[in-house]
């Protein structure tokens, strides 16, 4: 594994960092908290203009570079749900006509597509998908409820996992379809999540019958590598601002960082951050080389999100009481770290995936 990034990748990093600083600084992150749309339109437009919504020309390591910068900035956008997960599912499981129709629109930013996967009372596995799909003429109608649907109010299309007979399939639903009800959910990350209810809502099946779960699972393995990169970008920046605070803040006429206990906390955190980034890069390189990521991808997400959570919790202790106030940036990272840890695949599900991969080796 070559740990030296290419000139092109370093240029990509600088470009993404610059776009985030200009169009989605932390002041904007604060403005869109609990906003129904959840992201600034100018940021999304700029990503589209730069071709950053089209991952087809990127390696996984390129995408990791980009997602580290997204995490560093806590960039609010539907990039992950639309350009990563939805694109991955359509590319992996759609028919030729469906790929030709949807993928260019996602890549250009013409549409936002978001998955509707998790259900009330359901888990992360296939058995958690119980929303019903019934044949109706040339299409299907969906009945049931989904929760934690990101950017549902802004999305043009929903990518819905549903059960047709005994199989899990994926269905595409237009935002304006009848029978849809959106209810915003409030989270500690203050991001745009929704409960979506379906009442005989018309839809179109993606790809072949019975292929939905395998298609979704494959897209998720790619997705968790990028979520891990996002977590490590956030952890690195949280560590950076905490180190700076420990240098600037004085107690008993000495900087906080001169106290051994705090210095050791910062040193331990730096070791974890550097180790986590290396694990994410290893998973990305394995994906690019056609290697097996069934162990590395969940390991990366498991370790990276735990590190993000631990580093921001440590940072709160270094900042003290002021770290919990809204005026300080560290609380933005602390709150998002916890949500990312339990999001998509949570700790227990990731541990089960890693254990299965290790025991079956």
mmCIF file of C-alpha atoms in Angstrom:
data_model
loop_
_atom_site.group_PDB
_atom_site.id
_atom_site.type_symbol
_atom_site.label_atom_id
_atom_site.label_comp_id
_atom_site.label_asym_id
_atom_site.label_seq_id
_atom_site.Cartn_x
_atom_site.Cartn_y
_atom_site.Cartn_z
ATOM 1 C CA UNK A 1 0.000 0.000 0.000
ATOM 2 C CA UNK A 2 1.481 3.326 -1.123
ATOM 3 C CA UNK A 3 0.795 5.978 1.511
ATOM 4 C CA UNK A 4 2.000 8.815 -0.721
ATOM 5 C CA UNK A 5 -0.923 10.523 -2.399
ATOM 6 C CA UNK A 6 -0.510 11.589 -5.996
ATOM 7 C CA UNK A 7 -0.318 15.209 -7.075
ATOM 8 C CA UNK A 8 -3.825 14.849 -8.516
ATOM 9 C CA UNK A 9 -5.172 13.572 -5.198
ATOM 10 C CA UNK A 10 -3.540 16.400 -3.289
ATOM 11 C CA UNK A 11 -5.070 18.833 -5.774
ATOM 12 C CA UNK A 12 -8.442 17.178 -5.225
ATOM 13 C CA UNK A 13 -8.013 17.612 -1.476
ATOM 14 C CA UNK A 14 -7.215 21.308 -1.865
ATOM 15 C CA UNK A 15 -10.152 21.823 -4.222
ATOM 16 C CA UNK A 16 -12.675 20.159 -1.926
ATOM 17 C CA UNK A 17 -11.305 21.989 1.105
ATOM 18 C CA UNK A 18 -11.592 25.305 -0.711
ATOM 19 C CA UNK A 19 -15.168 24.633 -1.813
ATOM 20 C CA UNK A 20 -16.153 23.649 1.719
ATOM 21 C CA UNK A 21 -14.530 26.752 3.199
ATOM 22 C CA UNK A 22 -16.281 29.036 0.724
ATOM 23 C CA UNK A 23 -19.736 27.478 0.409
ATOM 24 C CA UNK A 24 -20.153 25.356 3.563
ATOM 25 C CA UNK A 25 -18.103 26.821 6.436
ATOM 26 C CA UNK A 26 -19.101 26.013 9.990
ATOM 27 C CA UNK A 27 -21.219 29.159 10.083
ATOM 28 C CA UNK A 28 -23.366 27.607 7.341
ATOM 29 C CA UNK A 29 -23.342 24.249 9.142
ATOM 30 C CA UNK A 30 -24.901 26.060 12.098
ATOM 31 C CA UNK A 31 -27.459 27.812 9.885
ATOM 32 C CA UNK A 32 -28.805 24.586 8.381
ATOM 33 C CA UNK A 33 -29.178 22.723 11.669
ATOM 34 C CA UNK A 34 -32.741 21.340 11.870
ATOM 35 C CA UNK A 35 -33.472 22.971 8.510
ATOM 36 C CA UNK A 36 -36.062 21.009 6.470
ATOM 37 C CA UNK A 37 -33.805 20.982 3.393
ATOM 38 C CA UNK A 38 -30.571 20.545 5.331
ATOM 39 C CA UNK A 39 -27.920 21.867 2.962
ATOM 40 C CA UNK A 40 -26.999 25.051 1.064
ATOM 41 C CA UNK A 41 -27.950 24.986 -2.598
ATOM 42 C CA UNK A 42 -24.803 26.923 -3.585
ATOM 43 C CA UNK A 43 -22.606 24.178 -2.152
ATOM 44 C CA UNK A 44 -24.465 21.459 -4.067
ATOM 45 C CA UNK A 45 -24.295 23.483 -7.285
ATOM 46 C CA UNK A 46 -20.568 24.023 -6.871
ATOM 47 C CA UNK A 47 -19.947 20.308 -6.314
ATOM 48 C CA UNK A 48 -21.889 19.596 -9.503
ATOM 49 C CA UNK A 49 -19.993 22.233 -11.508
ATOM 50 C CA UNK A 50 -16.672 20.720 -10.440
ATOM 51 C CA UNK A 51 -17.794 17.203 -11.389
ATOM 52 C CA UNK A 52 -17.566 16.002 -7.793
ATOM 53 C CA UNK A 53 -21.015 14.396 -7.873
ATOM 54 C CA UNK A 54 -19.820 11.912 -10.498
ATOM 55 C CA UNK A 55 -17.826 9.168 -8.770
ATOM 56 C CA UNK A 56 -17.583 6.966 -11.871
ATOM 57 C CA UNK A 57 -14.221 8.495 -12.820
ATOM 58 C CA UNK A 58 -12.830 8.345 -9.259
ATOM 59 C CA UNK A 59 -11.005 5.541 -7.514
ATOM 60 C CA UNK A 60 -12.121 4.666 -4.003
ATOM 61 C CA UNK A 61 -8.972 6.303 -2.669
ATOM 62 C CA UNK A 62 -9.846 9.500 -4.566
ATOM 63 C CA UNK A 63 -13.286 9.432 -2.958
ATOM 64 C CA UNK A 64 -11.705 8.856 0.467
ATOM 65 C CA UNK A 65 -9.606 12.011 -0.002
ATOM 66 C CA UNK A 66 -12.786 13.938 -0.784
ATOM 67 C CA UNK A 67 -14.700 12.469 2.163
ATOM 68 C CA UNK A 68 -11.944 13.259 4.632
ATOM 69 C CA UNK A 69 -12.418 16.896 3.649
ATOM 70 C CA UNK A 70 -16.203 16.596 3.928
ATOM 71 C CA UNK A 71 -15.735 15.266 7.469
ATOM 72 C CA UNK A 72 -13.226 17.948 8.338
ATOM 73 C CA UNK A 73 -15.804 20.597 7.365
ATOM 74 C CA UNK A 74 -18.898 18.648 8.530
ATOM 75 C CA UNK A 75 -20.106 19.513 5.024
ATOM 76 C CA UNK A 76 -23.926 19.319 4.873
ATOM 77 C CA UNK A 77 -25.023 17.807 1.557
ATOM 78 C CA UNK A 78 -26.856 14.778 0.141
ATOM 79 C CA UNK A 79 -23.666 13.644 -1.593
ATOM 80 C CA UNK A 80 -23.451 10.394 0.370
ATOM 81 C CA UNK A 81 -27.066 9.357 -0.063
ATOM 82 C CA UNK A 82 -27.300 10.369 -3.719
ATOM 83 C CA UNK A 83 -23.857 10.144 -5.337
ATOM 84 C CA UNK A 84 -22.634 7.176 -3.288
ATOM 85 C CA UNK A 85 -25.437 4.897 -2.084
ATOM 86 C CA UNK A 86 -28.180 5.576 -4.629
ATOM 87 C CA UNK A 87 -25.750 5.708 -7.541
ATOM 88 C CA UNK A 88 -24.075 2.527 -6.319
ATOM 89 C CA UNK A 89 -27.373 0.659 -6.036
ATOM 90 C CA UNK A 90 -28.613 1.778 -9.458
ATOM 91 C CA UNK A 91 -25.272 1.046 -11.097
ATOM 92 C CA UNK A 92 -25.010 -2.363 -9.433
ATOM 93 C CA UNK A 93 -28.606 -3.531 -9.754
ATOM 94 C CA UNK A 94 -30.409 -1.477 -12.383
ATOM 95 C CA UNK A 95 -31.261 -2.540 -15.898
ATOM 96 C CA UNK A 96 -29.397 -0.972 -18.808
ATOM 97 C CA UNK A 97 -32.248 1.446 -19.425
ATOM 98 C CA UNK A 98 -32.478 2.377 -15.750
ATOM 99 C CA UNK A 99 -28.755 3.053 -15.503
ATOM 100 C CA UNK A 100 -28.830 5.156 -18.667
ATOM 101 C CA UNK A 101 -31.774 7.167 -17.347
ATOM 102 C CA UNK A 102 -30.795 7.744 -13.712
ATOM 103 C CA UNK A 103 -27.003 7.772 -13.451
ATOM 104 C CA UNK A 104 -26.353 10.866 -15.614
ATOM 105 C CA UNK A 105 -28.994 12.799 -13.679
ATOM 106 C CA UNK A 106 -27.401 11.877 -10.340
ATOM 107 C CA UNK A 107 -23.894 12.640 -11.621
ATOM 108 C CA UNK A 108 -24.896 16.077 -12.871
ATOM 109 C CA UNK A 109 -26.852 17.009 -9.751
ATOM 110 C CA UNK A 110 -30.031 17.335 -11.794
ATOM 111 C CA UNK A 111 -31.742 15.117 -9.233
ATOM 112 C CA UNK A 112 -31.131 14.087 -5.650
ATOM 113 C CA UNK A 113 -31.909 10.467 -4.837
ATOM 114 C CA UNK A 114 -31.994 9.191 -1.270
ATOM 115 C CA UNK A 115 -32.446 5.680 0.159
ATOM 116 C CA UNK A 116 -35.380 4.783 2.376
ATOM 117 C CA UNK A 117 -34.074 1.718 4.167
ATOM 118 C CA UNK A 118 -34.560 1.468 7.931
ATOM 119 C CA UNK A 119 -37.962 0.835 9.480
ATOM 120 C CA UNK A 120 -39.482 1.419 12.920
ATOM 121 C CA UNK A 121 -38.554 -1.556 15.057
ATOM 122 C CA UNK A 122 -36.397 -3.085 12.310
ATOM 123 C CA UNK A 123 -32.686 -3.785 12.304
ATOM 124 C CA UNK A 124 -29.926 -3.360 9.755
ATOM 125 C CA UNK A 125 -30.269 -6.825 8.207
ATOM 126 C CA UNK A 126 -32.603 -8.085 5.507
ATOM 127 C CA UNK A 127 -35.193 -9.166 8.085
ATOM 128 C CA UNK A 128 -35.589 -5.534 9.082
ATOM 129 C CA UNK A 129 -37.161 -4.771 5.696
ATOM 130 C CA UNK A 130 -40.899 -5.440 6.035
ATOM 131 C CA UNK A 131 -42.483 -2.616 4.030
ATOM 132 C CA UNK A 132 -44.792 -4.323 1.523
ATOM 133 C CA UNK A 133 -44.648 -4.063 -2.255
ATOM 134 C CA UNK A 134 -47.667 -5.329 -4.191
ATOM 135 C CA UNK A 135 -47.893 -5.716 -7.946
ATOM 136 C CA UNK A 136 -50.235 -3.177 -9.524
ATOM 137 C CA UNK A 137 -50.472 -3.165 -13.306
ATOM 138 C CA UNK A 138 -47.018 -2.558 -14.779
ATOM 139 C CA UNK A 139 -45.600 -1.365 -11.460
ATOM 140 C CA UNK A 140 -45.934 -1.788 -7.712
ATOM 141 C CA UNK A 141 -47.572 0.005 -4.797
ATOM 142 C CA UNK A 142 -45.773 0.354 -1.465
ATOM 143 C CA UNK A 143 -47.340 0.335 2.001
ATOM 144 C CA UNK A 144 -45.499 0.885 5.265
ATOM 145 C CA UNK A 145 -43.089 3.286 6.957
ATOM 146 C CA UNK A 146 -39.405 4.176 6.811
ATOM 147 C CA UNK A 147 -37.390 6.240 9.244
ATOM 148 C CA UNK A 148 -34.067 8.099 9.189
ATOM 149 C CA UNK A 149 -34.503 8.989 5.520
ATOM 150 C CA UNK A 150 -31.913 11.670 4.821
ATOM 151 C CA UNK A 151 -32.882 14.791 2.897
ATOM 152 C CA UNK A 152 -36.288 13.309 2.041
ATOM 153 C CA UNK A 153 -37.858 16.745 1.703
ATOM 154 C CA UNK A 154 -35.242 17.814 -0.850
ATOM 155 C CA UNK A 155 -34.958 14.525 -2.738
ATOM 156 C CA UNK A 156 -36.496 14.150 -6.183
ATOM 157 C CA UNK A 157 -36.527 10.356 -5.942
ATOM 158 C CA UNK A 158 -36.619 7.814 -3.132
ATOM 159 C CA UNK A 159 -34.768 4.505 -3.414
ATOM 160 C CA UNK A 160 -36.953 2.261 -1.270
ATOM 161 C CA UNK A 161 -36.153 -1.206 0.062
ATOM 162 C CA UNK A 162 -39.348 -3.231 0.276
ATOM 163 C CA UNK A 163 -40.450 -6.836 0.443
ATOM 164 C CA UNK A 164 -42.207 -8.289 -2.595
ATOM 165 C CA UNK A 165 -43.447 -11.753 -1.610
ATOM 166 C CA UNK A 166 -40.487 -13.147 0.368
ATOM 167 C CA UNK A 167 -37.721 -11.225 -1.391
ATOM 168 C CA UNK A 168 -36.241 -7.800 -0.721
ATOM 169 C CA UNK A 169 -36.334 -5.605 -3.805
ATOM 170 C CA UNK A 170 -35.484 -1.964 -4.449
ATOM 171 C CA UNK A 171 -38.098 0.429 -5.795
ATOM 172 C CA UNK A 172 -37.880 3.955 -7.181
ATOM 173 C CA UNK A 173 -40.512 6.420 -6.008
ATOM 174 C CA UNK A 174 -41.071 9.940 -7.303
ATOM 175 C CA UNK A 175 -41.232 12.658 -4.652
ATOM 176 C CA UNK A 176 -44.630 13.762 -5.911
ATOM 177 C CA UNK A 177 -46.153 10.273 -5.894
ATOM 178 C CA UNK A 178 -49.507 9.960 -4.108
ATOM 179 C CA UNK A 179 -49.622 8.374 -0.672
ATOM 180 C CA UNK A 180 -46.329 9.836 0.582
ATOM 181 C CA UNK A 181 -46.128 11.583 3.961
ATOM 182 C CA UNK A 182 -42.932 13.191 5.305
ATOM 183 C CA UNK A 183 -42.393 13.864 9.017
ATOM 184 C CA UNK A 184 -39.146 15.495 10.068
ATOM 185 C CA UNK A 185 -37.197 13.736 12.831
ATOM 186 C CA UNK A 186 -35.026 15.730 15.219
ATOM 187 C CA UNK A 187 -31.622 14.258 16.060
ATOM 188 C CA UNK A 188 -28.650 15.274 18.186
ATOM 189 C CA UNK A 189 -26.792 15.978 14.942
ATOM 190 C CA UNK A 190 -29.564 18.397 13.887
ATOM 191 C CA UNK A 191 -29.432 16.974 10.364
ATOM 192 C CA UNK A 192 -32.308 16.574 7.905
ATOM 193 C CA UNK A 193 -33.845 13.181 8.684
ATOM 194 C CA UNK A 194 -37.417 12.133 8.020
ATOM 195 C CA UNK A 195 -39.944 9.449 8.684
ATOM 196 C CA UNK A 196 -41.642 8.625 5.391
ATOM 197 C CA UNK A 197 -44.985 6.814 5.304
ATOM 198 C CA UNK A 198 -46.240 5.033 2.187
ATOM 199 C CA UNK A 199 -49.931 4.415 1.555
ATOM 200 C CA UNK A 200 -50.226 2.407 -1.660
ATOM 201 C CA UNK A 201 -47.605 4.633 -3.229
ATOM 202 C CA UNK A 202 -46.807 3.889 -6.905
ATOM 203 C CA UNK A 203 -43.255 2.750 -7.660
ATOM 204 C CA UNK A 204 -40.997 1.060 -10.193
ATOM 205 C CA UNK A 205 -38.788 -1.904 -9.356
ATOM 206 C CA UNK A 206 -35.035 -1.508 -9.813
ATOM 207 C CA UNK A 207 -33.487 -4.394 -11.741
ATOM 208 C CA UNK A 208 -34.448 -8.043 -11.419
ATOM 209 C CA UNK A 209 -36.820 -9.520 -8.850
ATOM 210 C CA UNK A 210 -35.079 -10.840 -5.762
ATOM 211 C CA UNK A 211 -31.835 -8.925 -6.354
ATOM 212 C CA UNK A 212 -32.494 -6.003 -4.040
ATOM 213 C CA UNK A 213 -30.703 -7.046 -0.868
ATOM 214 C CA UNK A 214 -27.483 -8.137 -2.577
ATOM 215 C CA UNK A 215 -27.473 -4.896 -4.555
ATOM 216 C CA UNK A 216 -27.988 -2.795 -1.441
ATOM 217 C CA UNK A 217 -25.424 -4.718 0.608
ATOM 218 C CA UNK A 218 -22.757 -4.219 -2.053
ATOM 219 C CA UNK A 219 -23.453 -0.480 -2.149
ATOM 220 C CA UNK A 220 -23.186 -0.320 1.632
ATOM 221 C CA UNK A 221 -19.719 -1.864 1.690
ATOM 222 C CA UNK A 222 -18.502 0.982 -0.503
ATOM 223 C CA UNK A 223 -20.488 3.451 1.558
ATOM 224 C CA UNK A 224 -19.043 2.533 4.943
ATOM 225 C CA UNK A 225 -15.488 3.065 3.658
ATOM 226 C CA UNK A 226 -16.419 6.646 2.812
ATOM 227 C CA UNK A 227 -18.268 7.140 6.100
ATOM 228 C CA UNK A 228 -15.087 5.991 7.837
ATOM 229 C CA UNK A 229 -13.116 8.569 5.842
ATOM 230 C CA UNK A 230 -15.636 11.242 6.852
ATOM 231 C CA UNK A 231 -15.237 10.234 10.502
ATOM 232 C CA UNK A 232 -11.457 10.409 10.317
ATOM 233 C CA UNK A 233 -11.571 13.837 8.675
ATOM 234 C CA UNK A 234 -13.814 15.048 11.485
ATOM 235 C CA UNK A 235 -11.644 13.430 14.158
ATOM 236 C CA UNK A 236 -8.488 14.994 12.726
ATOM 237 C CA UNK A 237 -9.978 18.489 12.720
ATOM 238 C CA UNK A 238 -11.452 18.041 16.202
ATOM 239 C CA UNK A 239 -7.995 17.033 17.407
ATOM 240 C CA UNK A 240 -6.379 20.001 15.642
ATOM 241 C CA UNK A 241 -8.628 22.598 17.239
ATOM 242 C CA UNK A 242 -8.260 20.943 20.646
ATOM 243 C CA UNK A 243 -4.452 21.024 20.400
ATOM 244 C CA UNK A 244 -4.628 24.705 19.491
ATOM 245 C CA UNK A 245 -6.941 25.400 22.435
ATOM 246 C CA UNK A 246 -4.546 23.531 24.754
ATOM 247 C CA UNK A 247 -1.749 25.827 23.568
ATOM 248 C CA UNK A 248 -3.736 29.051 23.820
ATOM 249 C CA UNK A 249 -5.676 28.499 27.049
ATOM 250 C CA UNK A 250 -3.664 29.174 30.202
ATOM 251 C CA UNK A 251 -4.335 27.905 33.703
ATOM 252 C CA UNK A 252 -2.072 28.692 36.682
ATOM 253 C CA UNK A 253 0.081 30.744 34.301
ATOM 254 C CA UNK A 254 0.767 27.724 32.075
ATOM 255 C CA UNK A 255 -0.858 26.493 28.850
ATOM 256 C CA UNK A 256 -3.223 23.578 29.343
ATOM 257 C CA UNK A 257 -1.081 21.407 27.096
ATOM 258 C CA UNK A 258 1.800 21.589 29.563
ATOM 259 C CA UNK A 259 -0.168 19.500 32.063
ATOM 260 C CA UNK A 260 0.932 15.914 31.643
ATOM 261 C CA UNK A 261 -2.491 14.313 31.912
ATOM 262 C CA UNK A 262 -3.940 16.464 29.131
ATOM 263 C CA UNK A 263 -0.834 16.046 26.990
ATOM 264 C CA UNK A 264 -1.183 12.267 27.251
ATOM 265 C CA UNK A 265 -4.844 12.448 26.224
ATOM 266 C CA UNK A 266 -3.870 14.405 23.129
ATOM 267 C CA UNK A 267 -1.025 12.015 22.329
ATOM 268 C CA UNK A 268 -3.254 8.949 22.628
ATOM 269 C CA UNK A 269 -5.852 10.597 20.436
ATOM 270 C CA UNK A 270 -3.272 11.401 17.769
ATOM 271 C CA UNK A 271 -2.174 7.762 17.663
ATOM 272 C CA UNK A 272 -5.779 6.639 17.212
ATOM 273 C CA UNK A 273 -6.451 9.200 14.461
ATOM 274 C CA UNK A 274 -3.362 8.266 12.475
ATOM 275 C CA UNK A 275 -4.097 4.563 12.885
ATOM 276 C CA UNK A 276 -7.690 5.044 11.814
ATOM 277 C CA UNK A 277 -6.747 6.963 8.687
ATOM 278 C CA UNK A 278 -4.302 4.227 7.693
ATOM 279 C CA UNK A 279 -7.006 1.581 8.117
ATOM 280 C CA UNK A 280 -9.390 3.579 5.927
ATOM 281 C CA UNK A 281 -6.719 3.965 3.244
ATOM 282 C CA UNK A 282 -6.038 0.227 3.379
ATOM 283 C CA UNK A 283 -9.726 -0.533 2.854
ATOM 284 C CA UNK A 284 -9.858 1.908 -0.065
ATOM 285 C CA UNK A 285 -6.747 0.433 -1.686
ATOM 286 C CA UNK A 286 -8.169 -3.071 -1.304
ATOM 287 C CA UNK A 287 -11.377 -1.949 -3.000
ATOM 288 C CA UNK A 288 -9.457 -0.341 -5.864
ATOM 289 C CA UNK A 289 -7.313 -3.430 -6.418
ATOM 290 C CA UNK A 290 -10.303 -5.767 -6.472
ATOM 291 C CA UNK A 291 -9.479 -7.233 -3.073
ATOM 292 C CA UNK A 292 -11.898 -8.522 -0.469
ATOM 293 C CA UNK A 293 -13.338 -5.701 1.662
ATOM 294 C CA UNK A 294 -15.871 -7.761 3.620
ATOM 295 C CA UNK A 295 -13.544 -7.509 6.641
ATOM 296 C CA UNK A 296 -11.716 -4.244 5.988
ATOM 297 C CA UNK A 297 -14.738 -2.062 5.170
ATOM 298 C CA UNK A 298 -16.679 -2.767 8.399
ATOM 299 C CA UNK A 299 -13.431 -2.662 10.384
ATOM 300 C CA UNK A 300 -12.715 0.785 8.995
ATOM 301 C CA UNK A 301 -16.150 2.131 9.854
ATOM 302 C CA UNK A 302 -16.138 0.496 13.289
ATOM 303 C CA UNK A 303 -12.721 1.866 14.280
ATOM 304 C CA UNK A 304 -13.084 5.264 12.607
ATOM 305 C CA UNK A 305 -16.448 6.146 14.133
ATOM 306 C CA UNK A 306 -15.355 4.924 17.575
ATOM 307 C CA UNK A 307 -12.233 7.081 17.242
ATOM 308 C CA UNK A 308 -14.282 10.089 16.145
ATOM 309 C CA UNK A 309 -16.526 9.610 19.167
ATOM 310 C CA UNK A 310 -13.606 9.130 21.591
ATOM 311 C CA UNK A 311 -11.568 12.049 20.265
ATOM 312 C CA UNK A 312 -14.457 14.489 20.458
ATOM 313 C CA UNK A 313 -15.383 13.275 23.951
ATOM 314 C CA UNK A 314 -11.778 13.812 25.047
ATOM 315 C CA UNK A 315 -11.819 17.225 23.393
ATOM 316 C CA UNK A 316 -14.885 18.202 25.395
ATOM 317 C CA UNK A 317 -12.953 17.426 28.570
ATOM 318 C CA UNK A 318 -10.006 19.570 27.477
ATOM 319 C CA UNK A 319 -12.276 22.481 26.565
ATOM 320 C CA UNK A 320 -14.167 22.058 29.815
ATOM 321 C CA UNK A 321 -17.638 23.501 30.301
ATOM 322 C CA UNK A 322 -17.350 25.959 27.421
ATOM 323 C CA UNK A 323 -16.958 23.055 25.005
ATOM 324 C CA UNK A 324 -20.625 22.216 25.451
ATOM 325 C CA UNK A 325 -21.809 25.717 24.602
ATOM 326 C CA UNK A 326 -23.047 26.492 21.111
ATOM 327 C CA UNK A 327 -20.462 29.235 20.654
ATOM 328 C CA UNK A 328 -17.671 26.661 20.417
ATOM 329 C CA UNK A 329 -17.215 24.463 17.354
ATOM 330 C CA UNK A 330 -16.187 21.300 19.163
ATOM 331 C CA UNK A 331 -19.778 20.508 20.158
ATOM 332 C CA UNK A 332 -20.715 20.351 16.454
ATOM 333 C CA UNK A 333 -18.205 17.534 15.978
ATOM 334 C CA UNK A 334 -19.121 15.822 19.251
ATOM 335 C CA UNK A 335 -22.798 15.579 18.355
ATOM 336 C CA UNK A 336 -22.202 14.360 14.814
ATOM 337 C CA UNK A 337 -19.649 11.801 15.936
ATOM 338 C CA UNK A 338 -22.216 9.976 18.048
ATOM 339 C CA UNK A 339 -24.834 9.923 15.298
ATOM 340 C CA UNK A 340 -22.296 8.641 12.773
ATOM 341 C CA UNK A 341 -21.312 5.861 15.160
ATOM 342 C CA UNK A 342 -24.853 4.457 15.320
ATOM 343 C CA UNK A 343 -25.819 5.375 11.756
ATOM 344 C CA UNK A 344 -26.149 3.138 8.712
ATOM 345 C CA UNK A 345 -24.379 0.079 10.198
ATOM 346 C CA UNK A 346 -24.017 0.515 13.953
ATOM 347 C CA UNK A 347 -21.337 -0.853 16.278
ATOM 348 C CA UNK A 348 -23.003 -4.183 17.007
ATOM 349 C CA UNK A 349 -23.811 -4.922 13.363
ATOM 350 C CA UNK A 350 -20.267 -4.002 12.309
ATOM 351 C CA UNK A 351 -18.805 -6.264 14.991
ATOM 352 C CA UNK A 352 -20.936 -9.127 13.698
ATOM 353 C CA UNK A 353 -19.717 -8.539 10.142
ATOM 354 C CA UNK A 354 -16.071 -8.437 11.232
ATOM 355 C CA UNK A 355 -16.485 -11.534 13.405
ATOM 356 C CA UNK A 356 -18.080 -13.445 10.545
ATOM 357 C CA UNK A 357 -15.275 -12.456 8.173
ATOM 358 C CA UNK A 358 -12.603 -13.418 10.718
ATOM 359 C CA UNK A 359 -14.147 -16.744 11.723
ATOM 360 C CA UNK A 360 -14.853 -17.784 8.144
ATOM 361 C CA UNK A 361 -11.296 -16.995 7.027
#
